[in-house]
Backbone as CSV, one residue per row, in Angstrom:
resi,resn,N_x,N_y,N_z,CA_x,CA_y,CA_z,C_x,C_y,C_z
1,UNK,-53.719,-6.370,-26.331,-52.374,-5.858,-26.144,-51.383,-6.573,-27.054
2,UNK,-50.988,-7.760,-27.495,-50.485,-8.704,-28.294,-50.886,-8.142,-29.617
3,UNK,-51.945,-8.028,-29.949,-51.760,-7.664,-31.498,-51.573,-6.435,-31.312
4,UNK,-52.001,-4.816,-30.482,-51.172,-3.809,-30.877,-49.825,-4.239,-30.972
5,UNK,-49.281,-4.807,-30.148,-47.657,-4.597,-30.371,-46.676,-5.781,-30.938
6,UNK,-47.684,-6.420,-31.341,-46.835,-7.970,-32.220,-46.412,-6.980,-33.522
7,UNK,-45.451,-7.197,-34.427,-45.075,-6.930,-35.433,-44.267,-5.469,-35.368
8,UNK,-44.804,-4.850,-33.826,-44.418,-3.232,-34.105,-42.574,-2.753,-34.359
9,UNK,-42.584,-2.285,-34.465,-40.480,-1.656,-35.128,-40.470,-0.475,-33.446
10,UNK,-39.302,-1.505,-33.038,-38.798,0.038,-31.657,-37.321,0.001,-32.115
11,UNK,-36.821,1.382,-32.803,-35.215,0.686,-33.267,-35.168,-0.089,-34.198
12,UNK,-34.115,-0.883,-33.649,-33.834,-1.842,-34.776,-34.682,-3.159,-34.086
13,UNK,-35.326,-2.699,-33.053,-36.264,-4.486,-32.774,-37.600,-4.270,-33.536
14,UNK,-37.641,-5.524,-33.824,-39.261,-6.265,-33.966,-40.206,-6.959,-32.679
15,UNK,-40.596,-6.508,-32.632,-42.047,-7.131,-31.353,-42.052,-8.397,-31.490
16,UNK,-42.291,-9.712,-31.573,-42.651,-11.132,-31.882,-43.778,-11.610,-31.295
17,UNK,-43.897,-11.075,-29.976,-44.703,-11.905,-29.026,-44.467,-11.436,-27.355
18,UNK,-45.411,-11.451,-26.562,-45.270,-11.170,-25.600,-45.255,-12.514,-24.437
19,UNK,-44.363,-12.141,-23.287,-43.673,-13.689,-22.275,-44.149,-12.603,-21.235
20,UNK,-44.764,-14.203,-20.825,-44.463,-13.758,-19.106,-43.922,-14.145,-18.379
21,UNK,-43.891,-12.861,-16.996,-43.084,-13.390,-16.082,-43.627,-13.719,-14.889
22,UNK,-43.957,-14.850,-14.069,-44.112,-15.261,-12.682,-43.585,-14.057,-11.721
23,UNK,-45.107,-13.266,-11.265,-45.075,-12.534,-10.265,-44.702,-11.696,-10.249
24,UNK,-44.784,-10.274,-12.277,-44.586,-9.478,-12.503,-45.871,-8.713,-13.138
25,UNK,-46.179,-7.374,-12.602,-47.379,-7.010,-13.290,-46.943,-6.139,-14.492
26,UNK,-46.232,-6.116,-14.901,-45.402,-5.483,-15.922,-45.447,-6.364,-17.190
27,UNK,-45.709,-5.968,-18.488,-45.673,-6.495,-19.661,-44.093,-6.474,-20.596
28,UNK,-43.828,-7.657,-20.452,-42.416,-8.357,-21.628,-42.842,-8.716,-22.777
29,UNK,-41.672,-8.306,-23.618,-42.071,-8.603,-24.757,-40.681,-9.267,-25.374
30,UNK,-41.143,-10.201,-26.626,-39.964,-11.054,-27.222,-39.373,-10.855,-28.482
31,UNK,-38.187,-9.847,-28.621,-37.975,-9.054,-29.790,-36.934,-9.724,-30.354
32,UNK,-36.957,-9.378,-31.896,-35.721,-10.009,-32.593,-35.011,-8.659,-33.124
33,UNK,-33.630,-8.471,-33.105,-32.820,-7.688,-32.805,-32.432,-7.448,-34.228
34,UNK,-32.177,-6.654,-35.386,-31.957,-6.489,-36.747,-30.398,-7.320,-36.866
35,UNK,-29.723,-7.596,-35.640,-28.602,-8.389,-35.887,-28.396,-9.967,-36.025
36,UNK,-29.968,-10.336,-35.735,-30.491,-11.413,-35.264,-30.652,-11.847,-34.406
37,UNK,-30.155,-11.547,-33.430,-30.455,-11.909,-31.631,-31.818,-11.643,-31.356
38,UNK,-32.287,-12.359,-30.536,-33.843,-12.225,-29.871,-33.516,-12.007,-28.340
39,UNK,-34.163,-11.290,-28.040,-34.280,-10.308,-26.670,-35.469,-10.433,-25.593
40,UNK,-35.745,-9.986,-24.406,-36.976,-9.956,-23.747,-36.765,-8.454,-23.393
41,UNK,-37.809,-7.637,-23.565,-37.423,-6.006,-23.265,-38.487,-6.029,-22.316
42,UNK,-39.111,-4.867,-21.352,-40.101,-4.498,-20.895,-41.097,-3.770,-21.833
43,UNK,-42.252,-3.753,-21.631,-42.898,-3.060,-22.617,-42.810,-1.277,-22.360
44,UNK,-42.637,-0.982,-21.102,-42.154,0.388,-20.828,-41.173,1.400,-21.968
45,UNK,-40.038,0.084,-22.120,-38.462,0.763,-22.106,-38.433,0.556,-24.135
46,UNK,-39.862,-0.380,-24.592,-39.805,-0.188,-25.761,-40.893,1.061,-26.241
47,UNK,-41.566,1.521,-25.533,-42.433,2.423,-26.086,-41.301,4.242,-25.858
48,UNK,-40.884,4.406,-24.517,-40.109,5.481,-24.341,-38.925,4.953,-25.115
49,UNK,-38.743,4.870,-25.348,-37.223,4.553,-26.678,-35.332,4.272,-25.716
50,UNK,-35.852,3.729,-24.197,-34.934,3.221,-23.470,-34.150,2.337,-24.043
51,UNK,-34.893,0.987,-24.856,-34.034,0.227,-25.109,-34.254,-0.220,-26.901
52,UNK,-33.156,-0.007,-27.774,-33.597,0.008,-28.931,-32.863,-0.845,-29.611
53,UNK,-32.123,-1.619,-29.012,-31.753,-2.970,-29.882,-31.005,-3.804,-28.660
54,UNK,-30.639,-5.109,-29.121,-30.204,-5.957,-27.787,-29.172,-5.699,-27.449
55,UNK,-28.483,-4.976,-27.394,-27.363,-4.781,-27.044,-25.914,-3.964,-28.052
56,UNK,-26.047,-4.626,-29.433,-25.138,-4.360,-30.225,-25.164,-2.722,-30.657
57,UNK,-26.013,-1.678,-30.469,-26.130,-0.553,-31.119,-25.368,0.001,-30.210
58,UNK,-25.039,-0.085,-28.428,-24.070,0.505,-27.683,-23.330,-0.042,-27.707
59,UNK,-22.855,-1.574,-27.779,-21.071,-1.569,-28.897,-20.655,-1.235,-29.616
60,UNK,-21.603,-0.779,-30.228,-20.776,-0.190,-31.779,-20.767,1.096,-31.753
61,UNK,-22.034,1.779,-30.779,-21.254,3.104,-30.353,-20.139,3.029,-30.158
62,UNK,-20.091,2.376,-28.932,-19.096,2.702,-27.752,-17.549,2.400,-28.629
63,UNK,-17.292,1.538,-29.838,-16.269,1.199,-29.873,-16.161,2.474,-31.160
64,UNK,-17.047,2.865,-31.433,-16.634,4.169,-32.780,-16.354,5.469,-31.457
65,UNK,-16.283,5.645,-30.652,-16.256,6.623,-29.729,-14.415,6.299,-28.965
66,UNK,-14.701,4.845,-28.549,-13.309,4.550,-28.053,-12.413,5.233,-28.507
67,UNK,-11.427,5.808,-28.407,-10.457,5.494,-29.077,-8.977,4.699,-28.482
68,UNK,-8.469,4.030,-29.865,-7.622,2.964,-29.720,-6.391,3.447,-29.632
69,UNK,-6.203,2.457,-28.189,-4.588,2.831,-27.215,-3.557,1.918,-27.553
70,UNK,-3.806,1.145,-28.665,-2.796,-0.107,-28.999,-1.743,0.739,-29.129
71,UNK,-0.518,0.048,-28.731,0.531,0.714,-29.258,1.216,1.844,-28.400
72,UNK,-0.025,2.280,-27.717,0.732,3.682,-27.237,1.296,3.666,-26.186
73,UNK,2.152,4.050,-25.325,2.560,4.155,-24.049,2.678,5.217,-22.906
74,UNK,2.424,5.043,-21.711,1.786,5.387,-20.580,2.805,5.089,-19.715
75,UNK,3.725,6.343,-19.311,4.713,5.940,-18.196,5.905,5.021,-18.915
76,UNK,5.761,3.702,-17.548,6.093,2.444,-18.267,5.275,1.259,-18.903
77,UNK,3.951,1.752,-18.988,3.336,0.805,-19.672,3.386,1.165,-21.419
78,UNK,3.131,-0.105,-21.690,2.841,-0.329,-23.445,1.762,-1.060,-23.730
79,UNK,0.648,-0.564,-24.274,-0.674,-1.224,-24.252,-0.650,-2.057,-25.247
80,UNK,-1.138,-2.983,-24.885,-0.930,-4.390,-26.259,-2.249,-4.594,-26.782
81,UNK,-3.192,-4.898,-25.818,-5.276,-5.186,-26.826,-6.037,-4.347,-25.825
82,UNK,-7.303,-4.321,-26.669,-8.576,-4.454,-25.893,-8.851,-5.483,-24.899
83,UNK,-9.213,-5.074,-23.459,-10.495,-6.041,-22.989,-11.772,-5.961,-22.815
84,UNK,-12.240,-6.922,-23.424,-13.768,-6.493,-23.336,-14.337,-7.564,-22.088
85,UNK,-15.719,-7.182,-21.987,-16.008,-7.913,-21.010,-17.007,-9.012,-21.405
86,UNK,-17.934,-9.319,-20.640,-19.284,-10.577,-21.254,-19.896,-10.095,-22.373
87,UNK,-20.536,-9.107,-22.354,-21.014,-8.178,-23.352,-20.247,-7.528,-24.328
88,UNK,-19.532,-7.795,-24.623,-18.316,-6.887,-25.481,-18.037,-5.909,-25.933
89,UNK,-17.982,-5.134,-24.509,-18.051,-3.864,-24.468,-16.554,-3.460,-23.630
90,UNK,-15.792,-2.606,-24.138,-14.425,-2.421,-23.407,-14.421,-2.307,-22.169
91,UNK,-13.934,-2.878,-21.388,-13.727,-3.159,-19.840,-12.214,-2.369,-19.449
92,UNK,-11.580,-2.388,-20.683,-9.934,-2.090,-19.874,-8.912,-2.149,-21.049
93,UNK,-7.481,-2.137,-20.450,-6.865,-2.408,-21.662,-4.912,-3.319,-20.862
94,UNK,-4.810,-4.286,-21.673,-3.782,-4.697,-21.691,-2.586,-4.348,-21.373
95,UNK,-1.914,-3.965,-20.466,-0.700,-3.369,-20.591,0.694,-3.958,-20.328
96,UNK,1.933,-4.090,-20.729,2.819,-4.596,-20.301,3.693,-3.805,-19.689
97,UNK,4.127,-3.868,-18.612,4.547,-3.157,-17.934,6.238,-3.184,-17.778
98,UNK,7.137,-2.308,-17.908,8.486,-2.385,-18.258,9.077,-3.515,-17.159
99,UNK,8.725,-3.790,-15.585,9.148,-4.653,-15.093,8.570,-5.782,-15.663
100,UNK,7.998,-5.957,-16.310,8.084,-7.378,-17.061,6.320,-7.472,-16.858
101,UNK,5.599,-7.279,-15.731,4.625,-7.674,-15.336,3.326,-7.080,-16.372
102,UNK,2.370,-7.657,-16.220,0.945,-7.341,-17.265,-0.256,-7.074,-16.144
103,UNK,-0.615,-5.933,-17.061,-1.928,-5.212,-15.964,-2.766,-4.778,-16.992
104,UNK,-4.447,-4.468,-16.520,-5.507,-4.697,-17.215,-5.969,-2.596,-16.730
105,UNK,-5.747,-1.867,-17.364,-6.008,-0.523,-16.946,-7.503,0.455,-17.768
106,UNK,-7.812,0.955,-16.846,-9.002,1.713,-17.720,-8.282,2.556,-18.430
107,UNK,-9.094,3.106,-19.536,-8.560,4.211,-20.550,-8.801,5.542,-19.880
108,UNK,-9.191,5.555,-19.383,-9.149,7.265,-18.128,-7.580,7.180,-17.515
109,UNK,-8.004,6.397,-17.017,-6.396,6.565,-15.860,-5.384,6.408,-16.664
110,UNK,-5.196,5.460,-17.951,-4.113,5.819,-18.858,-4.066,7.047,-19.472
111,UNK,-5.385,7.727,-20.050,-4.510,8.632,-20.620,-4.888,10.186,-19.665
112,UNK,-4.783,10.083,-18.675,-4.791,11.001,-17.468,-4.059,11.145,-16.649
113,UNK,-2.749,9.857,-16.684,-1.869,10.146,-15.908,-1.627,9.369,-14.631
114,UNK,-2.668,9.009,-14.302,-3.303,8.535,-13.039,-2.284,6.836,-12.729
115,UNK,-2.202,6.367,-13.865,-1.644,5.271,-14.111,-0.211,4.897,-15.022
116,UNK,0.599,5.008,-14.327,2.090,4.948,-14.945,2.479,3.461,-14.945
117,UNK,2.405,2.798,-14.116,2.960,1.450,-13.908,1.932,0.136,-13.871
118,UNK,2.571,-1.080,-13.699,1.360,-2.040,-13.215,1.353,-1.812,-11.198
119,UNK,2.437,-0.961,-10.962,2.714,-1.089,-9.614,3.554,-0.701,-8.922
120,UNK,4.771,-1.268,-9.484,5.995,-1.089,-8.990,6.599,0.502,-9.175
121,UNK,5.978,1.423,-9.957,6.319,2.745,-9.418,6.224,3.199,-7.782
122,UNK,4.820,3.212,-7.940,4.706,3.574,-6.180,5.447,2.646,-5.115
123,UNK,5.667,1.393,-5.203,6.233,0.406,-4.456,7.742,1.172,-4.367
124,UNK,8.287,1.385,-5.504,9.732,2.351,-5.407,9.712,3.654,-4.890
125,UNK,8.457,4.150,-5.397,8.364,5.537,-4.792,8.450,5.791,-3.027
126,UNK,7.564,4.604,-2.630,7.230,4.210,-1.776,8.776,4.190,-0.591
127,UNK,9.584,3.211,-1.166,10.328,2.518,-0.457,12.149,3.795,-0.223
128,UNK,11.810,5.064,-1.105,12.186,6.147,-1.217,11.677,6.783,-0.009
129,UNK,10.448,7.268,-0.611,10.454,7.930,0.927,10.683,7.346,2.332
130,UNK,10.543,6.202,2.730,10.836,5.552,3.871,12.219,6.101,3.720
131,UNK,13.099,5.842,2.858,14.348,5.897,3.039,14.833,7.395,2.827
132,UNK,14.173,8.271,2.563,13.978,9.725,3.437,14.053,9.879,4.451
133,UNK,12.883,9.398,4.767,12.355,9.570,6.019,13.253,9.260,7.209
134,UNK,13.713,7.546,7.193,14.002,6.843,7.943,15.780,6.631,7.626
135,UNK,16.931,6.671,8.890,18.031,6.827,8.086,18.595,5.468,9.572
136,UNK,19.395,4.687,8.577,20.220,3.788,9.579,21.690,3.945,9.291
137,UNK,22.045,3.813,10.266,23.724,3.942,10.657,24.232,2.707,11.460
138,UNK,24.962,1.946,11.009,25.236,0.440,11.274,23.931,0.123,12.136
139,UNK,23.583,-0.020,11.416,22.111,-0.497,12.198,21.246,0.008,13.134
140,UNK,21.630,1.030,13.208,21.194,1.659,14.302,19.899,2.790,13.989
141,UNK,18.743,2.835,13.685,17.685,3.935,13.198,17.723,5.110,14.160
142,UNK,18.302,6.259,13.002,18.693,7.231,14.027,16.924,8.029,14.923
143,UNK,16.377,7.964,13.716,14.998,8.650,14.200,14.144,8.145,15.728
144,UNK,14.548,6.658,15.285,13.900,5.999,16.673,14.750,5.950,18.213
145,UNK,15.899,6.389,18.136,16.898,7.055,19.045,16.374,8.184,19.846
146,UNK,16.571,8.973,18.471,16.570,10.455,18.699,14.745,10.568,19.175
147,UNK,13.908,10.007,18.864,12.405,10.200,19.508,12.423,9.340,21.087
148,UNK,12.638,8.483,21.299,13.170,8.263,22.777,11.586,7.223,22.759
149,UNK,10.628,6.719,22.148,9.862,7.002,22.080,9.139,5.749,22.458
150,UNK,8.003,5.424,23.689,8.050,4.325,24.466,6.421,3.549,23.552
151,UNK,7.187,2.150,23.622,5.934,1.353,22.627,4.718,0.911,23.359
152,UNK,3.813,0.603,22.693,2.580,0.472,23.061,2.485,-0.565,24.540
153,UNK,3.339,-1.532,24.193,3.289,-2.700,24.786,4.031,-2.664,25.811
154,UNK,4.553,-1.203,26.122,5.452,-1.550,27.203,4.862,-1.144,28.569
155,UNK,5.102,-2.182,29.507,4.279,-1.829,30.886,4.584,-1.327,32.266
156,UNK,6.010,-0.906,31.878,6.797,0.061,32.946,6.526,1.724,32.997
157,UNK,6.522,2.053,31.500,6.039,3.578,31.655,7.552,4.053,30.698
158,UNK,8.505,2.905,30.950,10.070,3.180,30.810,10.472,2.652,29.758
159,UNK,10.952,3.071,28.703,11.606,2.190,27.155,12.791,1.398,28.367
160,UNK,12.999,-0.318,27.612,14.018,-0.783,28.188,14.228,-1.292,29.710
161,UNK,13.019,-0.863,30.394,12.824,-1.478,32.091,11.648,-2.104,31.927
162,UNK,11.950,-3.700,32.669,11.280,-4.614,32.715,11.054,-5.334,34.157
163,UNK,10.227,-5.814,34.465,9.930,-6.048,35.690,10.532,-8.089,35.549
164,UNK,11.248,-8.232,36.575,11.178,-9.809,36.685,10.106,-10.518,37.512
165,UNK,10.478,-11.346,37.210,9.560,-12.873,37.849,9.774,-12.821,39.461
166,UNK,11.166,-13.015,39.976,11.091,-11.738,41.281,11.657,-10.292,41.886
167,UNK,10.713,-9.356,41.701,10.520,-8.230,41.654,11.319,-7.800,41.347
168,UNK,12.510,-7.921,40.807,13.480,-7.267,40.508,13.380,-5.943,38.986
169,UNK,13.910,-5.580,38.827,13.541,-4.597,37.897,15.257,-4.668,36.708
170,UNK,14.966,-5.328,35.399,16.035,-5.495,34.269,16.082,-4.360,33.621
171,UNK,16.818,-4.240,33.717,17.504,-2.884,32.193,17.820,-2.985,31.085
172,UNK,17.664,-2.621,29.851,18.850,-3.095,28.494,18.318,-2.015,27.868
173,UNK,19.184,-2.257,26.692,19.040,-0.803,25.765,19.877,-1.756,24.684
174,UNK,18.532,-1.326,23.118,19.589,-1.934,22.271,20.152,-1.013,21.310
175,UNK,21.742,-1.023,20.507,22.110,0.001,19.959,23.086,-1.516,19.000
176,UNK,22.756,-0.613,17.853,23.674,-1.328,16.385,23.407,-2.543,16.646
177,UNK,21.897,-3.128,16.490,21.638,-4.408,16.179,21.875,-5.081,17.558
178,UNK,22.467,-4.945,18.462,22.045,-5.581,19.441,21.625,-5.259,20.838
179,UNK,21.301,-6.132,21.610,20.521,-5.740,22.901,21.681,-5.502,24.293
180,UNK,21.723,-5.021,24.703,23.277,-4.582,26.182,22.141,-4.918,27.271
181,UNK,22.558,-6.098,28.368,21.899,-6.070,29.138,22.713,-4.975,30.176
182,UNK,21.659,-4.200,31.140,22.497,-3.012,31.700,22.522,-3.618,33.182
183,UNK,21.742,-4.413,33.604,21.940,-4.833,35.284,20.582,-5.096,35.713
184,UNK,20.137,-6.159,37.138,19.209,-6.368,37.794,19.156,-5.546,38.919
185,UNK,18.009,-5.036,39.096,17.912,-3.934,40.266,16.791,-4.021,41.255
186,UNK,17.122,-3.821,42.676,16.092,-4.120,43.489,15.045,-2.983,43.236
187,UNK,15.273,-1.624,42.994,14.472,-0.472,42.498,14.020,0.107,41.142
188,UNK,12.742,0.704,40.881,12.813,0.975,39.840,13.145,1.917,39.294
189,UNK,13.421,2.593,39.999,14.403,4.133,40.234,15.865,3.820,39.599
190,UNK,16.418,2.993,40.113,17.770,2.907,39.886,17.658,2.021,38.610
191,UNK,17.210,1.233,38.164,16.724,0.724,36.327,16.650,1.909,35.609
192,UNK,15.691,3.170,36.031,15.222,3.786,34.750,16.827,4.689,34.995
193,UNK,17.293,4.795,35.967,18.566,5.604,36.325,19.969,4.810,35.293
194,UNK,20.088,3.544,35.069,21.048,2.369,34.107,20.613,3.017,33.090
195,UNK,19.679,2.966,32.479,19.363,3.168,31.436,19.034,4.325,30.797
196,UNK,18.636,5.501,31.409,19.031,6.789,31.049,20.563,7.475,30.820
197,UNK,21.378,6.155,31.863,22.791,6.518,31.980,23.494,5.854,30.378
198,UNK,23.080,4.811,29.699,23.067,4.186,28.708,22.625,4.962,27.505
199,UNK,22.145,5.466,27.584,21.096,6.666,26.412,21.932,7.782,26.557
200,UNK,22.446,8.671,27.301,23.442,9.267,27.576,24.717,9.341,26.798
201,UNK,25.608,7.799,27.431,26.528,7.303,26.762,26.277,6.969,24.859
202,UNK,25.564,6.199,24.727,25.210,6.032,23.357,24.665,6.702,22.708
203,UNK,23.219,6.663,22.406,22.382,7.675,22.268,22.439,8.690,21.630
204,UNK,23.168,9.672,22.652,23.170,11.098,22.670,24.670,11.441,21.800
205,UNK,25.531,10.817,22.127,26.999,10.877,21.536,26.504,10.541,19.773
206,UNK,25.984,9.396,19.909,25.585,8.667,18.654,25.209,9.953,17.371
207,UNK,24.091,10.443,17.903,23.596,11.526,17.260,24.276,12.434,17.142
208,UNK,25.084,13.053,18.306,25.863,13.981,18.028,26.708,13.978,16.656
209,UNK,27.233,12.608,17.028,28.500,12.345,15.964,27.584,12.424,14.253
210,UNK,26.695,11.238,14.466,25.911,11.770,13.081,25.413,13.391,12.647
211,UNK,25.298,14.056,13.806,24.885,15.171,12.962,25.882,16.070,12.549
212,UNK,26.946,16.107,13.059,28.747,16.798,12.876,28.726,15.696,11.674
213,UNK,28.009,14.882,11.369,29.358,14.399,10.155,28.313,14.850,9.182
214,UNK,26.724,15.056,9.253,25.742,15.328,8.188,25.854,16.798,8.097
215,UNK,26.506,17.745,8.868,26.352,19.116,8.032,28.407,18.987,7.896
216,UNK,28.971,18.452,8.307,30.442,18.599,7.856,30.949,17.316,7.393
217,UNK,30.449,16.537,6.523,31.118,14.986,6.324,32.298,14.699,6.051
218,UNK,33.557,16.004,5.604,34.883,15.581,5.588,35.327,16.141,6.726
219,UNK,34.854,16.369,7.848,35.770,17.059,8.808,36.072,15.555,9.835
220,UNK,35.558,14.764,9.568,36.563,13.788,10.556,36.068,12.560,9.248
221,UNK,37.233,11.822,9.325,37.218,10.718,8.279,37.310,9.435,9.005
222,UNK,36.671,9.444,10.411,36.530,8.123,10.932,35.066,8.078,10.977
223,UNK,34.664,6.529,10.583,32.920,6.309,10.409,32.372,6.044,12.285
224,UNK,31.202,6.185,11.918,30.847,5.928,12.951,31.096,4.686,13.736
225,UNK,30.957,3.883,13.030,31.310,2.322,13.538,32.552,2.222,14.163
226,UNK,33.687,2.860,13.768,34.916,3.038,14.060,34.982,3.938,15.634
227,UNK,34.194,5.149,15.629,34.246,6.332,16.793,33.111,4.838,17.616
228,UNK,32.565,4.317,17.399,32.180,3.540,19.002,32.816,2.558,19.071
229,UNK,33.689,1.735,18.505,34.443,0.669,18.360,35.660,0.979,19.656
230,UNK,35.991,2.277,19.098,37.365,2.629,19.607,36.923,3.294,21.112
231,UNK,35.024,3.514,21.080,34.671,3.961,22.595,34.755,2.252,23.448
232,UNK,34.477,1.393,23.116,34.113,0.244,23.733,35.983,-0.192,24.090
233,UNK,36.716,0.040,23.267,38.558,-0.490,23.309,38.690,0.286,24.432
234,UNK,38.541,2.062,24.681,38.622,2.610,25.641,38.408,2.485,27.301
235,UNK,37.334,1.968,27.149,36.165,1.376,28.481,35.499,2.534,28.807
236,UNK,35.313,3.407,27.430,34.238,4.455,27.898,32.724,3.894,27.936
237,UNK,32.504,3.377,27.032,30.992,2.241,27.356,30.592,1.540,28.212
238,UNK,29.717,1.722,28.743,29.957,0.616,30.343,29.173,-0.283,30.210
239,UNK,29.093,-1.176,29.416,28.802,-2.656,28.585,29.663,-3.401,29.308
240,UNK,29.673,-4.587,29.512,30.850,-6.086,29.613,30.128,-6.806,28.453
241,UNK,31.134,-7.173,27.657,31.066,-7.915,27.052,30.303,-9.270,26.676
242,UNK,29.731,-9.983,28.029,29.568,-10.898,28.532,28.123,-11.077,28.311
243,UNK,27.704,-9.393,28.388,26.170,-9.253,28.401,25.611,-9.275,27.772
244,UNK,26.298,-9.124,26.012,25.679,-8.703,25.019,24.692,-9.916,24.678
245,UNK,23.491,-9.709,24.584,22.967,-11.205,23.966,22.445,-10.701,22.124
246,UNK,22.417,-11.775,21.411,22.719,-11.836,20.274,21.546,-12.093,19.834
């Protein structure tokens, strides 16, 4: 087996000699590469024409096939080099990205579209739609108002009713950043009753007023902050002051 295939041409290799391997029934062979590199191939992958030089004949494909993105730009990127990888074969490409930042992108997704930024597009895109989505009014998130909508963790059944240490049953409701304690109650009837009465008062007015000012915004030229300011001066709010905790 050694002298058929000592000297033989697969490609650009030469045969040299055959190596073995510990606990392979498969025949290796030790080729020198027309670039000069010496190789270990299988004897399989040199007879079917799998492997025909050590490596360098699919770099030099691959880089006459590439084509070169220096220079060009993608979105907000501007591609500056090649990266290649262990083998030096293109892995990616350099990009500087208009926020300042540097990212390593395949040549598909650059020139497909797929890839505009190092990031910070979608992070903006991102932080847009939330702010679609999601709308605050002195602090107040109208969506999570208007859904009424009771959290995982809560163990009354009731947004805002809490059970005390003795049995008593607490109320609060928070609106524009802070929390209104509404009263201690021997029932839990009369808690979820504070606090529906609170949702009512706030709440419901709240929204109202936002949605009269979102399909008519010059028909009253007082802000919202102002229309509950001047409800609390009134004593239409039935808050004390005293309660608010911070």
């Amino acid at each position: 087996m050694k002298k058929e295939m000592s000297g033989k041409q697969f490609g650009m290799l030469t045969v040299l000699r055959e190596v073995e391997r510990e606990n392979s029934p498969k025949h290796y062979w030790l080729c020198r590469c027309q670039c000069g590199k010496e190789t270990v191939v299988e004897e399989s992958h040199l007879k079917n024409g799998h492997t025909k030089s050590c490596g360098c004949y699919r770099r030099t494909v691959q880089k006459k096939r590439a084509r070169d993105l220096t220079g060009l730009r993608f979105g907000r990127l501007l591609v500056l080099e090649a990266v290649l990888d262990g083998d030096g074969l293109l892995a990616g490409w350099k990009c500087q990205c208009d926020c300042g930042k540097q990212c390593v992108c395949k040549s598909a997704s650059l020139t497909s579209g797929v890839t505009k930024s190092c990031g910070c597009l979608q992070e903006e895109q991102r932080k847009e739609n939330m702010n679609k989505a999601i709308h605050f009014v002195d602090g107040t998130c109208v969506e999570r108002i208007a859904s009424r909508k009771t959290f995982v963790n809560n163990t009354t059944g009731h947004r805002g009713v809490y059970r005390k240490e003795n049995n008593r049953w607490r109320a609060s409701i928070g609106f524009r950043g802070k929390v209104y304690y509404l009263g201690s109650f021997e029932r839990f009837e009369d808690a979820v009753e504070a606090r529906l009465t609170a949702e009512e008062k706030l709440y419901d007015t709240f929204l109202k007023q936002y949605m009269e000012k979102k399909v008519n915004p010059s028909s009253d030229k007082e802000s919202i902050s102002e229309i509950y300011s001047a409800r609390s001066q009134d004593g239409t709010v039935i808050f004390d002051k005293k309660y608010i905790m911070n």
